[in-house]
Short mmCIF file of C-alpha atoms in Angstrom, two decimals:
data_model
loop_
_atom_site.label_atom_id
_atom_site.label_comp_id
_atom_site.label_asym_id
_atom_site.label_seq_id
_atom_site.Cartn_x
_atom_site.Cartn_y
_atom_site.Cartn_z
CA MET A 50 0.00 0.00 0.00
CA THR A 51 1.38 3.39 -0.95
CA SER A 52 0.89 6.51 1.14
CA ARG A 53 -0.72 9.65 -0.19
CA ILE A 54 1.67 12.54 -0.75
CA GLU A 55 0.70 16.10 0.10
CA SER A 56 2.73 18.89 -1.50
CA GLY A 57 2.18 22.64 -1.47
CA GLN A 58 3.11 22.97 2.20
CA PHE A 59 5.37 25.76 3.47
CA ALA A 60 7.38 26.41 6.61
CA ALA A 61 8.32 30.00 7.52
CA LEU A 62 11.60 29.57 9.38
CA PRO A 63 12.91 31.88 12.12
CA ASN A 64 15.91 32.75 9.92
CA GLY A 65 13.54 34.33 7.39
CA THR A 66 13.65 31.52 4.82
CA ARG A 67 10.43 29.96 3.52
CA LEU A 68 10.79 26.32 2.55
CA HIS A 69 8.31 24.28 0.56
CA TYR A 70 7.90 20.63 1.46
CA ALA A 71 5.91 17.53 0.59
CA SER A 72 4.97 14.88 3.11
CA SER A 73 3.21 11.60 3.68
CA GLY A 74 1.99 9.99 6.88
CA GLU A 75 0.86 11.50 10.15
CA ARG A 76 2.65 14.22 12.04
CA GLY A 77 3.62 12.77 15.40
CA LYS A 78 4.96 9.52 13.99
CA PRO A 79 8.79 9.24 13.78
CA LEU A 80 10.18 11.87 11.42
CA LEU A 81 12.02 10.69 8.32
CA LEU A 82 13.50 13.64 6.41
CA PHE A 83 14.56 13.21 2.77
CA VAL A 84 16.87 15.84 1.24
CA HIS A 85 17.48 16.09 -2.52
CA GLY A 86 20.48 17.30 -4.48
CA PHE A 87 21.23 19.04 -7.80
CA PRO A 88 19.40 19.40 -10.16
CA GLU A 89 16.40 17.91 -8.38
CA PHE A 90 13.65 18.85 -5.94
CA TRP A 91 11.37 17.12 -3.44
CA TYR A 92 9.83 14.97 -6.18
CA ALA A 93 13.04 12.93 -6.40
CA TRP A 94 11.82 11.15 -3.25
CA GLU A 95 8.33 10.28 -4.52
CA ALA A 96 8.90 6.52 -4.15
CA GLN A 97 10.24 6.95 -0.62
CA LEU A 98 7.38 9.19 0.50
CA GLN A 99 4.93 6.61 -0.81
CA ALA A 100 6.75 3.78 0.95
CA PHE A 101 7.35 5.25 4.39
CA GLY A 102 4.22 7.28 5.15
CA GLY A 103 2.50 4.30 6.74
CA ASP A 104 4.69 4.19 9.84
CA HIS A 105 6.57 7.52 9.66
CA PHE A 106 5.97 11.19 9.03
CA ALA A 107 8.00 11.30 5.82
CA VAL A 108 8.97 14.80 4.69
CA ALA A 109 10.88 15.96 1.60
CA PRO A 110 11.64 19.69 1.41
CA ASP A 111 12.81 21.75 -1.52
CA LEU A 112 16.18 23.08 -0.40
CA ARG A 113 16.59 26.85 -0.53
CA GLY A 114 17.25 27.88 -4.11
CA PHE A 115 15.15 25.07 -5.60
CA ASN A 116 11.63 24.85 -6.97
CA LEU A 117 9.08 26.45 -4.62
CA SER A 118 11.39 27.35 -1.73
CA ASP A 119 12.94 30.80 -1.37
CA MET A 120 15.72 31.57 -3.85
CA PRO A 121 18.13 34.20 -2.53
CA ASP A 122 20.24 35.74 -5.30
CA GLU A 123 23.40 36.28 -3.28
CA VAL A 124 26.02 33.52 -3.25
CA PRO A 125 26.87 33.70 0.49
CA ALA A 126 23.28 32.67 1.29
CA TYR A 127 24.21 29.17 0.12
CA ARG A 128 27.09 28.52 2.50
CA ALA A 129 26.89 25.31 4.45
CA ARG A 130 25.95 26.83 7.79
CA HIS A 131 22.81 28.41 6.34
CA LEU A 132 21.72 25.19 4.64
CA VAL A 133 22.21 23.23 7.87
CA GLU A 134 20.29 25.88 9.80
CA ASP A 135 17.39 25.58 7.35
CA LEU A 136 17.01 21.87 8.04
CA CYS A 137 17.38 22.22 11.80
CA GLN A 138 14.76 24.96 11.90
CA LEU A 139 12.44 23.04 9.58
CA VAL A 140 12.54 20.03 11.90
CA ALA A 141 11.75 22.26 14.88
CA GLU A 142 8.88 23.90 12.99
CA LEU A 143 7.48 20.44 12.30
CA GLY A 144 7.50 19.79 16.05
CA TYR A 145 10.40 17.35 16.35
CA GLU A 146 13.57 17.17 18.42
CA ARG A 147 15.17 14.12 16.73
CA PHE A 148 14.81 12.47 13.34
CA VAL A 149 16.31 10.15 10.74
CA LEU A 150 17.98 11.97 7.84
CA VAL A 151 18.22 10.50 4.34
CA ALA A 152 20.06 12.55 1.73
CA HIS A 153 21.52 12.39 -1.78
CA ASP A 154 24.11 14.45 -3.69
CA TRP A 155 24.07 18.10 -2.46
CA GLY A 156 21.49 17.09 0.12
CA GLY A 157 24.10 14.63 1.34
CA ALA A 158 26.69 17.40 1.64
CA VAL A 159 24.29 19.34 3.86
CA ALA A 160 23.47 16.17 5.80
CA TRP A 161 27.12 15.34 6.50
CA ASN A 162 27.61 18.85 7.86
CA LEU A 163 24.45 18.63 9.97
CA ALA A 164 25.53 15.27 11.44
CA ILE A 165 28.95 16.68 12.30
CA ALA A 166 27.61 19.89 13.85
CA ARG A 167 24.40 18.64 15.47
CA PRO A 168 24.67 14.88 16.15
CA GLU A 169 22.19 15.12 19.02
CA LEU A 170 19.39 15.72 16.51
CA LEU A 171 19.83 12.48 14.61
CA HIS A 172 18.76 8.91 15.32
CA ARG A 173 20.38 7.74 12.08
CA LEU A 174 22.08 9.19 8.98
CA ILE A 175 21.60 7.60 5.56
CA ILE A 176 23.74 9.02 2.75
CA ILE A 177 23.32 8.14 -0.93
CA ASN A 178 26.18 8.96 -3.33
CA SER A 179 27.55 11.98 -1.51
CA PRO A 180 31.13 12.12 -0.21
CA HIS A 181 32.21 12.79 3.34
CA PRO A 182 33.60 16.34 3.29
CA TRP A 183 37.10 15.52 4.58
CA LEU A 184 37.57 12.73 2.04
CA PHE A 185 36.25 15.01 -0.71
CA VAL A 186 38.78 17.69 0.28
CA GLN A 187 41.58 15.16 0.00
CA ALA A 188 40.35 13.84 -3.34
CA LEU A 189 39.95 17.31 -4.86
CA THR A 190 43.50 18.10 -3.77
CA HIS A 191 45.37 14.88 -4.55
CA ASP A 192 43.32 12.51 -6.77
CA PRO A 193 43.65 13.30 -10.50
CA GLU A 194 40.69 11.04 -11.41
CA GLN A 195 38.32 12.81 -9.00
CA ILE A 196 39.66 16.24 -9.98
CA ALA A 197 38.88 15.47 -13.63
CA ALA A 198 35.46 14.04 -12.76
CA SER A 199 34.62 17.21 -10.80
CA ALA A 200 35.67 19.66 -13.52
CA TYR A 201 31.99 20.30 -14.32
CA MET A 202 31.70 22.07 -10.96
CA ASN A 203 33.83 24.94 -12.23
CA TRP A 204 31.70 25.27 -15.35
CA LEU A 205 28.66 25.62 -13.08
CA ARG A 206 30.49 28.16 -10.90
CA ALA A 207 31.01 30.49 -13.85
CA GLU A 208 28.79 33.55 -14.14
CA GLY A 209 25.91 32.97 -16.51
CA SER A 210 25.88 29.18 -16.23
CA GLU A 211 22.21 29.27 -15.22
CA SER A 212 21.33 30.92 -18.55
CA LYS A 213 23.25 28.31 -20.51
CA LEU A 214 21.52 25.53 -18.58
CA ALA A 215 18.13 26.91 -19.58
CA GLU A 216 18.93 27.01 -23.31
CA ASN A 217 17.15 24.71 -25.77
CA GLU A 218 14.47 23.73 -23.29
CA PHE A 219 16.97 22.69 -20.60
CA ALA A 220 18.86 20.31 -22.90
CA ARG A 221 21.99 20.46 -20.71
CA MET A 222 19.92 19.86 -17.58
CA ASP A 223 18.36 16.77 -19.14
CA GLY A 224 21.87 15.68 -20.01
CA PHE A 225 22.88 15.43 -16.37
CA PHE A 226 20.73 12.30 -16.15
CA ARG A 227 22.26 10.56 -19.20
CA ASP A 228 24.78 7.78 -18.82
CA ARG A 229 28.16 8.95 -20.08
CA HIS A 230 28.18 6.10 -22.63
CA SER A 231 24.65 6.72 -23.96
CA SER A 232 22.95 9.47 -25.92
CA THR A 233 19.50 8.51 -24.65
CA LEU A 234 17.78 9.52 -21.46
CA PRO A 235 17.16 6.82 -18.85
CA ALA A 236 13.82 5.02 -18.74
CA TRP A 237 12.86 6.55 -15.39
CA PHE A 238 13.13 10.08 -16.89
CA ASP A 239 9.99 9.62 -18.93
CA LYS A 240 7.77 12.29 -20.47
CA GLU A 241 5.79 12.93 -17.27
CA VAL A 242 8.86 13.12 -15.04
CA ARG A 243 10.66 15.36 -17.56
CA ALA A 244 7.70 17.75 -17.57
CA ARG A 245 7.77 18.00 -13.78
CA TYR A 246 11.51 18.69 -13.75
CA HIS A 247 11.21 21.31 -16.48
CA ALA A 248 8.47 23.06 -14.50
CA CYS A 249 10.79 23.12 -11.48
CA TRP A 250 13.77 24.43 -13.47
CA ALA A 251 11.62 27.09 -15.14
CA ARG A 252 11.15 28.69 -11.71
CA GLY A 253 14.84 29.59 -11.66
CA LEU A 254 18.30 28.00 -11.64
CA ARG A 255 20.47 30.66 -10.03
CA GLY A 256 19.94 29.31 -6.53
CA ALA A 257 20.84 25.79 -7.63
CA VAL A 258 24.14 26.80 -9.23
CA ASN A 259 24.93 29.10 -6.30
CA TYR A 260 25.58 25.93 -4.28
CA TYR A 261 28.64 25.40 -6.49
CA ARG A 262 29.67 29.05 -6.28
CA ALA A 263 29.45 29.12 -2.49
CA THR A 264 31.51 26.03 -1.72
CA PRO A 265 35.32 25.93 -1.51
CA LEU A 266 35.13 22.21 -2.39
CA HIS A 267 35.80 22.28 -6.13
CA PRO A 268 38.88 21.68 -8.30
CA ALA A 269 41.33 24.56 -8.25
CA ASP A 270 41.17 26.84 -11.29
CA THR A 271 41.01 30.53 -12.14
CA SER A 272 37.64 30.79 -10.32
CA GLY A 273 39.14 29.77 -7.00
CA ALA A 274 41.96 27.97 -5.23
CA GLY A 275 39.87 24.97 -4.28
CA PRO A 276 40.29 23.25 -0.93
CA SER A 277 44.08 22.95 -0.87
CA THR A 278 44.52 26.30 0.87
CA LEU A 279 41.95 25.61 3.59
CA ASN A 280 43.27 25.28 7.13
CA LEU A 281 41.13 22.41 8.39
CA ASP A 282 41.25 20.24 11.51
CA PRO A 283 40.56 16.65 10.46
CA GLU A 284 39.01 15.79 13.84
CA SER A 285 36.34 18.45 13.30
CA PHE A 286 34.89 16.21 10.57
CA ARG A 287 34.13 13.20 12.77
CA VAL A 288 30.60 11.76 12.55
CA ARG A 289 29.20 10.37 15.80
CA VAL A 290 25.84 9.26 14.41
CA PRO A 291 25.11 5.68 13.22
CA THR A 292 25.52 6.03 9.47
CA CYS A 293 24.66 3.99 6.40
CA VAL A 294 26.23 5.00 3.09
CA ILE A 295 24.58 3.63 -0.06
CA TRP A 296 26.72 4.01 -3.19
CA GLY A 297 25.92 3.35 -6.83
CA GLU A 298 29.33 2.40 -8.13
CA ALA A 299 28.63 3.43 -11.75
CA ASP A 300 28.64 7.09 -10.67
CA HIS A 301 30.91 8.93 -13.13
CA ALA A 302 31.01 12.18 -11.12
CA LEU A 303 31.91 10.71 -7.73
CA MET A 304 34.51 7.95 -7.72
CA THR A 305 34.16 4.88 -5.51
CA SER A 306 37.58 5.77 -4.07
CA LEU A 307 35.73 8.39 -2.02
CA LEU A 308 34.64 5.50 0.22
CA ASP A 309 38.24 4.51 1.01
CA GLY A 310 39.03 5.21 4.66
CA LEU A 311 35.52 6.41 5.47
CA GLU A 312 35.40 4.18 8.54
CA GLN A 313 38.12 6.37 10.11
CA TRP A 314 35.71 9.33 10.16
CA VAL A 315 32.42 7.66 11.08
CA ASP A 316 32.15 5.93 14.45
CA GLU A 317 29.36 3.51 13.42
CA LEU A 318 29.32 2.82 9.69
CA VAL A 319 27.62 0.48 7.22
CA ILE A 320 28.48 0.77 3.51
CA GLU A 321 26.16 -0.69 0.86
CA ARG A 322 27.78 -0.82 -2.58
CA ILE A 323 25.55 -1.35 -5.63
CA ALA A 324 27.66 -2.08 -8.67
CA ASP A 325 25.07 -1.69 -11.39
CA CYS A 326 23.69 1.74 -10.45
CA SER A 327 24.76 5.28 -11.29
CA HIS A 328 24.58 8.53 -9.36
CA TRP A 329 20.81 8.42 -9.92
CA ILE A 330 20.37 5.22 -7.96
CA ILE A 331 17.26 6.39 -6.10
CA HIS A 332 15.44 6.48 -9.44
CA GLU A 333 17.02 3.38 -10.94
CA GLN A 334 16.28 1.02 -8.05
CA PRO A 335 13.77 2.71 -5.71
CA ASP A 336 12.57 -0.56 -4.17
CA ARG A 337 16.11 -1.57 -3.29
CA ILE A 338 16.79 1.84 -1.80
CA ASN A 339 13.61 1.58 0.27
CA GLN A 340 14.65 -1.84 1.51
CA LEU A 341 18.09 -0.58 2.57
CA ILE A 342 16.62 2.46 4.29
CA ARG A 343 14.10 0.36 6.20
CA GLY A 344 16.78 -2.09 7.26
CA PHE A 345 18.79 0.71 8.87
CA LEU A 346 15.98 2.49 10.73
CA PRO A 347 15.99 2.36 14.53
CA GLU A 348 13.65 -0.02 16.31
CA PRO A 349 10.24 1.64 16.94
#
C-alpha cells in the first residue's frame, strides 16, 4: 500500500527563509527527512514518500534555491551553515527534536555537515552517493581522477551558467541524467517526469548553481583555489551518528575511491555498494533503496 503525498506545504523559518515541502503519513509519527540534491527537488523522493508514510511522518523539502522554496540571489546565502540551519529549523517547525535523515548528492553534503555539527538531533544518517567532506577535500586536492570528474563544478560556478543551462528547453539539464556512454535519457526520466523537472527548473536555476559558487570544495582553477589552501582540523569532521552509506558504483562524477578510509571518520558505519547503479540510484532502483533504508531504521 502506498501513502498519499501532500505537497504545497510551506514552513516560515525563524531565519527568514520559507521552505516548501511535501509529506506523507501522520505528524507525530517518527520523522524521516529526505533531502534532494542538484538538479532535483522534493519529487526525487516520490517513491520513498509513498513507501514510508505508513509508519513515519515522511517529509521531503525543496532546499533553498530550488523549486518552490525561497531563492536568494546572493552567493553567500548558500554557504553550508545556512543550509544546515534551514534543516534544523524546519525540523523544529514540524515539532520534532530528533529524526532520521536520508540525503543524496548536495542534500548529502548538507546532511554530513548537519551530522557533524548537530549529532544530538539524529537517530540515524543515511547518505546516498555523496562524499564525506574531509575525504572530498583530500580527493579534490590529490586525486587526478576525481579532480577530472569534478571539472563540471567549475563550469557551473562560472557567471551565466544558469542561462546556458536553460537554453534549448533545458537540454543540458536533461543531459545530467544521461549515462556517459549513452545518448538517450534513462527510462525513469519519462515524459511525465521530464515535464515535472522542467516546470521546477523554469522557476529559476540561479539558486541551484549558487551551491557550487558558495563552496570551496571544487577543483582549483582561475575561479578559486579549491580546498588545498583551507586550514582544516581533520578531527572536526568526525561523525558520531550511526551512518549507512549507499553508493551506486557506476557514478561517473563521484569515484568509488571516495569511500576509502571512510570508517576512520564515522564511528558507526555500514556501507552498501551497488555495482550496477549510477549517481541516480534512487530512481534506478527505488525498491532496493527503500529496503536498505528500512533495514537501517531504529527499532520503533
